[in-house]
Steps between C-alpha positions, in 0.01 A plus 500: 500500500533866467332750768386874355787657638728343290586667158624395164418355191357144389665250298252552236514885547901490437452256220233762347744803543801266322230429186448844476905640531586178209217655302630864497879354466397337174282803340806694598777247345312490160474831464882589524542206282264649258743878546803338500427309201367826315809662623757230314224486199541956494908462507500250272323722269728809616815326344274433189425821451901650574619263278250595241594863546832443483465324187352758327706763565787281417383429179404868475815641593676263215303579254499849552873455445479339161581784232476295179656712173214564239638308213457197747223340394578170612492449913490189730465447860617212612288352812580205711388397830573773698695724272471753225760577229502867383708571217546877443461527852673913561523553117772194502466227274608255757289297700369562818356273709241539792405292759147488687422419845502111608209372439386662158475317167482609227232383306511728146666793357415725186563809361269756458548658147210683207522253174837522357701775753743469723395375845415739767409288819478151670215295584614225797248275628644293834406272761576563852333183674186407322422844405530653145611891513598684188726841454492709221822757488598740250878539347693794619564595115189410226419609169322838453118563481221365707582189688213305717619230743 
């Protein structure tokens, strides 16, 4: 038996409290889950995004490069898996090839050209994951007048 001057808590007072702390524990665990879990999901589509970027501008960069002579009027990229060949890449008829970050494929590439003339640009369309992304990029050297890409 217990007299009033003793203190403490019951059995079912402690077992109360306990309900109560599991309770909060859980609410608390799911919701870091939930961050953490939109934290790997955000990185995830960080690197995406880089490798995207850097994609582009490699592509970009290379094609900017390609100074094709103006009686060319026949021009081929060559495009597998991960790499692009450039031929007149600097002005040089040799061919230069490019690679693109791990993880890109390339799905397509075409030349952007006005019926007839000389080509002036690149259309690549590529796959990094599921995702479809496409880059358009002029030549660093194209024939004269009004050119749209």
């Amino acid at each position: 038996m217990r007299s009033d001057s003793e203190n403490g808590f019951t059995f079912i007072e402690v077992l109360v409290s306990l309900l109560i702390i599991s309770l909060v524990g859980m609410v608390l665990y799911a919701s870091f889950s939930a961050g953490f879990r939109g934290i790997e999901k955000s990185k995830a589509e960080m690197r995406t995004a880089v490798r995207r970027l850097q994609t582009d501008s490699i592509i970009r960069s290379a094609a900017g490069s390609v100074r094709i002579p103006y009686w060319i009027t026949e021009y081929e990229i060559t495009a597998a898996g991960e790499t692009l060949e450039f031929p007149w890449y600097d002005g040089e008829k040799e061919i230069k090839t490019v690679r693109l970050p791990s993880g890109v494929v390339i799905d397509k590439s075409e030349l952007v050209r006005k019926d007839g003339e000389a080509p002036f640009g690149i259309r690549i369309t590529y796959k990094i994951g599921k995702r479809e992304y496409t880059t358009s990029a002029a030549f660093g050297s194209f024939p004269a007048g009004k050119v749209k890409l």
